[in-house]
């Protein structure tokens, strides 16, 4: 049994496996520009974030009905449970669906058909985080927040994703202020491909409580000291970083140095269908490529629950943390 863990950086659309993509395409009468799953898998050679995003948005064409989103989420939860996930805070990208004529209600209620029963069906507690696409306008983000208002009882927080460079956090100041006023938690992707200054700006201008990726903080010693002092969690995604070429090879990933520096790091899968593994696979990969000790792996698992948005259920968090401490490595 893998160590119990929370997953805090997971795009539900990034869990769309080729087999499910073709099954949904057939169900919905959508034609994909790939002959079969094998041909599709051959397209999974990415040069950078944008080359991945092009395929990620293209394949979303198969997601049309509530049932599609329910099936997608259930498939993820089953795989996550098998890898020790006990709690998942799941991103979704409503603008990418609304642009195709699939409305907010279809996405949220479809996902909820799986998430509402995830504790019973998969042994996983869940939260939903709605992301804004940073390469779309600030007005579009504000319209998306407005469209989400009937569904806020299902949504814990907001995030910011898609193409990072050229789209600094400050562009979204107003929508983050509006979301905070609605009681939503705030995270943002920063420092994946973008500079460390984007991390600082996400903290100062957007008031984020957790930074997604944050990898490039290592280039700014003052920023690292601040992240350590303020216990700001980073949701790292090691296999994603290799596939999108943020690092050359896993053996050179700065995770060990980041832990040594006292950063509150977590390990996550990002878009597991595309990047070669779910969160347990990411744990296994860093364990072998970076030689992480059992103490370090336990620290990563502990951090995942500490960094989670379980302030609304501290009893549950305490139970998960106790499971981490009691875990015996085989
Ligand atoms: N959307 C899905 N995965 C992403 C990533 N790794 N970075 C930015 N946007 C994304
Ligand atoms: Zn991401």
Coordinates of C-alpha atoms and ligand atoms in Angstrom, one line a residue:
X1 CA 0.0 0.0 0.0
X2 CA 1.5 3.4 -1.0
X3 CA 1.9 6.1 1.6
X4 CA -1.3 8.2 2.2
X5 CA -1.1 11.6 0.4
X6 CA -3.1 14.5 -0.8
X7 CA -3.0 15.7 -4.4
X8 CA -3.1 19.5 -4.7
X9 CA -2.1 20.1 -8.3
X10 CA -4.2 18.1 -10.7
X11 CA -6.0 19.4 -13.8
X12 CA -9.0 17.1 -14.2
X13 CA -8.8 17.7 -18.0
X14 CA -5.2 16.5 -17.8
X15 CA -6.4 13.0 -16.6
X16 CA -8.0 12.3 -20.0
X17 CA -6.3 9.0 -21.0
X18 CA -6.3 8.2 -24.8
X19 CA -8.7 5.3 -24.3
X20 CA -11.3 7.4 -22.6
X21 CA -10.8 10.2 -25.2
X22 CA -11.6 7.8 -28.0
X23 CA -14.6 6.3 -26.1
X24 CA -16.0 9.8 -25.4
X25 CA -15.4 10.8 -29.0
X26 CA -17.4 7.8 -30.2
X27 CA -20.2 8.5 -27.7
X28 CA -20.4 12.1 -28.8
X29 CA -19.9 11.8 -32.5
X30 CA -16.6 13.8 -32.3
X31 CA -13.8 13.0 -34.8
X32 CA -10.3 13.2 -33.4
X33 CA -7.4 13.9 -35.8
X34 CA -5.6 10.7 -34.7
X35 CA -6.1 7.3 -36.1
X36 CA -6.1 5.5 -32.7
X37 CA -4.8 5.6 -29.2
X38 CA -1.3 4.6 -30.3
X39 CA -1.1 7.5 -32.9
X40 CA -2.4 9.9 -30.2
X41 CA 0.3 8.7 -27.7
X42 CA 2.9 9.5 -30.3
X43 CA 1.9 13.1 -30.1
X44 CA 2.9 13.2 -26.4
X45 CA 6.4 14.6 -27.1
X46 CA 6.4 18.1 -25.8
X47 CA 8.9 20.9 -26.3
X48 CA 7.5 23.3 -23.7
X49 CA 4.3 24.3 -22.0
X50 CA 2.6 25.7 -25.1
X51 CA 3.2 22.6 -27.2
X52 CA 1.5 20.5 -24.5
X53 CA -1.4 23.0 -24.1
X54 CA -2.2 22.8 -27.8
X55 CA -3.0 19.1 -27.5
X56 CA -4.6 19.5 -24.0
X57 CA -7.1 22.0 -25.4
X58 CA -7.6 20.0 -28.6
X59 CA -8.6 16.8 -26.8
X60 CA -11.2 18.6 -24.6
X61 CA -13.5 18.5 -27.7
X62 CA -14.7 15.1 -26.5
X63 CA -16.0 16.4 -23.2
X64 CA -19.6 17.5 -23.8
X65 CA -22.1 16.3 -21.3
X66 CA -22.4 16.0 -17.5
X67 CA -21.8 12.3 -17.9
X68 CA -18.5 12.9 -19.7
X69 CA -17.2 15.0 -16.8
X70 CA -18.5 12.4 -14.3
X71 CA -16.7 9.6 -16.1
X72 CA -13.5 11.6 -16.3
X73 CA -13.5 12.4 -12.6
X74 CA -14.4 8.8 -11.6
X75 CA -11.6 7.4 -13.8
X76 CA -9.1 9.8 -12.1
X77 CA -10.4 9.0 -8.6
X78 CA -10.0 5.2 -9.1
X79 CA -6.4 5.6 -10.3
X80 CA -5.6 8.1 -7.5
X81 CA -7.0 5.8 -4.8
X82 CA -4.8 3.0 -6.0
X83 CA -1.8 5.3 -5.5
X84 CA -2.6 6.2 -1.9
X85 CA -4.5 9.5 -2.5
X86 CA -6.8 10.3 0.4
X87 CA -7.6 13.9 -0.5
X88 CA -7.6 15.7 -3.8
X89 CA -8.0 19.4 -4.6
X90 CA -8.9 19.3 -8.3
X91 CA -8.5 22.1 -10.9
X92 CA -10.8 22.6 -13.8
X93 CA -10.7 25.1 -16.7
X94 CA -14.3 26.3 -17.3
X95 CA -13.3 28.9 -20.0
X96 CA -12.0 26.1 -22.2
X97 CA -15.4 24.4 -22.1
X98 CA -17.6 27.5 -22.2
X99 CA -15.7 28.6 -25.4
X100 CA -16.9 25.3 -27.0
X101 CA -20.6 25.8 -25.9
X102 CA -20.4 23.6 -22.8
X103 CA -21.7 25.7 -19.9
X104 CA -20.5 26.1 -16.4
X105 CA -23.3 24.0 -14.9
X106 CA -22.6 21.0 -17.1
X107 CA -18.9 21.1 -16.0
X108 CA -19.5 21.6 -12.3
X109 CA -22.5 19.4 -11.8
X110 CA -20.9 16.7 -14.0
X111 CA -17.8 16.7 -11.9
X112 CA -19.9 16.8 -8.8
X113 CA -21.7 13.6 -9.8
X114 CA -18.3 11.9 -9.1
X115 CA -16.9 14.2 -6.4
X116 CA -20.1 14.3 -4.3
X117 CA -19.7 10.6 -3.5
X118 CA -15.9 10.3 -3.8
X119 CA -15.5 9.5 -0.1
X120 CA -17.9 6.6 -0.3
X121 CA -16.9 5.3 -3.7
X122 CA -13.1 5.9 -3.7
X123 CA -12.1 6.8 -0.1
X124 CA -11.0 10.2 -1.2
X125 CA -12.2 13.6 0.1
X126 CA -12.3 16.3 -2.6
X127 CA -12.4 20.0 -3.2
X128 CA -12.8 21.9 -6.5
X129 CA -10.6 24.8 -7.6
X130 CA -11.7 26.8 -10.6
X131 CA -8.8 28.1 -12.8
X132 CA -8.8 31.1 -15.0
X133 CA -6.8 30.9 -18.3
X134 CA -4.1 33.6 -18.0
X135 CA -3.8 33.9 -21.8
X136 CA -7.5 35.0 -21.9
X137 CA -8.5 38.5 -20.9
X138 CA -9.1 39.8 -17.4
X139 CA -12.7 40.5 -18.4
X140 CA -13.2 36.9 -19.5
X141 CA -11.9 35.8 -16.0
X142 CA -14.4 38.2 -14.4
X143 CA -17.3 36.8 -16.5
X144 CA -16.3 33.3 -15.6
X145 CA -16.4 34.2 -11.9
X146 CA -19.8 35.6 -12.5
X147 CA -21.0 32.4 -14.3
X148 CA -19.7 30.4 -11.3
X149 CA -21.8 32.2 -8.8
X150 CA -24.7 29.7 -8.8
X151 CA -22.2 26.9 -8.1
X152 CA -20.0 28.4 -5.4
X153 CA -21.2 25.9 -2.9
X154 CA -19.3 23.4 -4.9
X155 CA -16.1 25.5 -5.4
X156 CA -13.4 26.0 -2.7
X157 CA -11.0 28.2 -4.5
X158 CA -9.6 29.8 -7.7
X159 CA -6.4 29.3 -9.6
X160 CA -4.6 30.6 -12.6
X161 CA -3.2 28.4 -15.3
X162 CA -2.3 28.1 -19.1
X163 CA 0.5 29.9 -20.9
X164 CA 2.5 31.8 -18.2
X165 CA 5.1 33.9 -19.9
X166 CA 3.8 37.3 -21.0
X167 CA 0.7 37.0 -18.7
X168 CA 1.9 38.2 -15.3
X169 CA -0.3 37.8 -12.2
X170 CA -1.1 41.5 -11.9
X171 CA -3.4 41.2 -15.0
X172 CA -5.9 39.3 -12.7
X173 CA -5.8 41.6 -9.6
X174 CA -9.5 42.5 -9.8
X175 CA -10.9 39.0 -10.2
X176 CA -8.7 37.7 -7.3
X177 CA -10.1 40.6 -5.1
X178 CA -13.6 39.7 -6.1
X179 CA -13.0 36.0 -5.5
X180 CA -11.5 36.7 -2.0
X181 CA -14.6 38.8 -1.2
X182 CA -16.7 35.8 -2.0
X183 CA -14.7 33.7 0.5
X184 CA -12.8 31.7 -2.1
X185 CA -9.3 30.4 -1.4
X186 CA -6.6 31.6 -3.8
X187 CA -3.8 29.8 -5.6
X188 CA -1.9 30.5 -8.9
X189 CA 0.5 28.8 -11.2
X190 CA 3.7 30.9 -11.0
X191 CA 7.4 30.2 -11.7
X192 CA 6.8 27.2 -13.9
X193 CA 8.2 28.8 -17.1
X194 CA 7.8 32.4 -15.8
X195 CA 10.4 34.2 -13.7
X196 CA 10.6 34.3 -9.9
X197 CA 9.1 37.8 -10.0
X198 CA 5.8 36.2 -11.0
X199 CA 5.8 34.3 -7.8
X200 CA 6.4 37.4 -5.8
X201 CA 3.6 39.2 -7.7
X202 CA 1.2 36.3 -7.1
X203 CA 1.8 36.6 -3.4
X204 CA 1.8 40.4 -3.2
X205 CA -0.9 41.3 -5.7
X206 CA -3.2 38.2 -5.9
X207 CA -2.8 37.2 -2.2
X208 CA -2.3 33.5 -3.1
X209 CA -2.0 31.1 -0.2
X210 CA -0.2 28.4 -2.1
X211 CA 1.9 28.6 -5.3
X212 CA 1.5 26.0 -8.1
X213 CA 4.9 24.9 -9.3
X214 CA 7.0 27.8 -7.9
X215 CA 10.0 25.9 -9.2
X216 CA 11.9 29.0 -10.3
X217 CA 11.9 30.5 -6.8
X218 CA 15.3 28.8 -6.5
X219 CA 16.7 31.6 -8.6
X220 CA 15.9 34.2 -6.0
X221 CA 17.4 33.7 -2.5
X222 CA 15.3 36.4 -0.9
X223 CA 12.1 34.9 -2.3
X224 CA 13.1 31.5 -1.0
X225 CA 13.7 33.0 2.5
X226 CA 10.2 34.6 2.4
X227 CA 8.5 31.3 1.2
X228 CA 10.3 29.4 4.1
X229 CA 9.5 32.1 6.7
X230 CA 5.8 32.4 5.7
X231 CA 5.4 28.6 5.2
X232 CA 3.9 29.1 1.7
X233 CA 3.4 25.7 0.1
X234 CA 4.7 24.9 -3.4
X235 CA 2.9 22.3 -5.4
X236 CA 5.7 20.8 -7.4
X237 CA 5.1 18.4 -10.3
X238 CA 8.4 16.6 -11.1
X239 CA 7.4 14.4 -14.1
X240 CA 5.6 17.4 -15.6
X241 CA 8.8 19.4 -15.3
X242 CA 10.7 16.8 -17.2
X243 CA 8.1 16.4 -20.0
X244 CA 7.7 20.2 -20.4
X245 CA 11.5 20.7 -20.2
X246 CA 11.5 22.9 -17.2
X247 CA 14.3 20.6 -16.0
X248 CA 16.5 18.5 -18.3
X249 CA 16.3 15.2 -16.4
X250 CA 14.7 14.1 -13.2
X251 CA 18.0 13.5 -11.5
X252 CA 18.6 17.3 -11.7
X253 CA 15.3 18.3 -10.2
X254 CA 15.9 20.8 -7.4
X255 CA 13.4 19.1 -5.0
X256 CA 16.0 17.8 -2.6
X257 CA 17.7 21.2 -2.3
X258 CA 14.3 22.9 -1.9
X259 CA 13.5 20.5 1.0
X260 CA 16.9 21.1 2.5
X261 CA 16.2 24.9 2.3
X262 CA 13.1 24.4 4.4
X263 CA 10.5 25.0 1.7
X264 CA 7.1 23.4 2.2
X265 CA 7.2 21.3 -1.0
X266 CA 4.5 18.9 -2.1
X267 CA 4.7 16.4 -5.0
X268 CA 1.8 16.2 -7.5
X269 CA 1.0 15.0 -11.0
X270 CA -0.3 18.1 -12.9
X271 CA -1.7 16.3 -16.0
X272 CA -1.0 12.7 -15.4
X273 CA -2.4 11.3 -18.6
X274 CA 0.1 13.3 -20.6
X275 CA 3.2 13.3 -18.4
X276 CA 3.8 9.6 -17.7
X277 CA 2.3 9.1 -14.3
X278 CA -0.1 9.8 -11.4
X279 CA 1.0 11.1 -8.1
X280 CA 2.2 7.8 -6.7
X281 CA 4.3 7.4 -9.8
X282 CA 5.8 10.9 -9.2
X283 CA 6.6 9.8 -5.6
X284 CA 8.3 6.6 -6.9
X285 CA 10.2 8.5 -9.6
X286 CA 11.7 11.1 -7.3
X287 CA 12.5 8.4 -4.8
X288 CA 14.6 6.5 -7.2
X289 CA 16.0 9.4 -9.4
X290 CA 16.8 11.7 -6.4
X291 CA 17.5 9.0 -3.8
X292 CA 15.0 10.5 -1.3
X293 CA 15.0 8.9 2.1
X294 CA 11.9 7.5 3.8
X295 CA 11.9 10.5 6.1
X296 CA 11.8 12.8 3.1
X297 CA 9.0 10.8 1.5
X298 CA 7.0 11.0 4.8
X299 CA 7.7 14.7 4.9
X300 CA 6.3 15.1 1.4
X301 CA 3.2 13.2 2.4
X302 CA 2.8 15.2 5.6
X303 CA 3.3 18.5 3.7
X304 CA 0.5 17.5 1.3
X305 CA -2.1 17.5 4.1
X306 CA -0.6 20.5 5.9
X307 CA -0.8 22.5 2.6
X308 CA -4.3 21.3 1.8
X309 CA -7.4 23.5 2.2
X310 CA -8.8 21.3 5.0
X311 CA -9.4 24.2 7.4
X312 CA -13.1 23.4 7.0
X313 CA -12.5 19.9 8.4
X314 CA -9.5 19.9 10.8
X315 CA -10.6 16.6 12.2
X316 CA -10.2 14.9 8.8
X317 CA -6.8 16.6 8.3
X318 CA -5.7 15.3 11.7
X319 CA -6.8 11.8 10.8
X320 CA -4.9 11.9 7.5
X321 CA -1.8 13.2 9.3
X322 CA -2.0 10.4 11.8
X323 CA -2.2 7.9 8.9
X324 CA 1.0 9.4 7.5
X325 CA 2.9 9.1 10.8
X326 CA 1.7 5.5 11.3
X327 CA 2.7 4.4 7.7
X328 CA 5.3 1.7 7.5
X329 CA 7.5 1.6 4.4
X330 CA 7.9 -1.9 3.0
Ligands
LIG1 N1 -2.9 23.7 -17.6 C1 -2.8 22.3 -17.5 N2 -1.5 22.0 -17.1 C2 -0.9 23.2 -16.9 C3 0.5 23.5 -16.5 N3 1.4 22.6 -16.2 N4 0.8 24.8 -16.5 C4 -0.1 25.7 -16.9 N5 -1.3 25.5 -17.3 C5 -1.7 24.2 -17.3
LIG2 ZN1 -0.7 22.8 -13.5

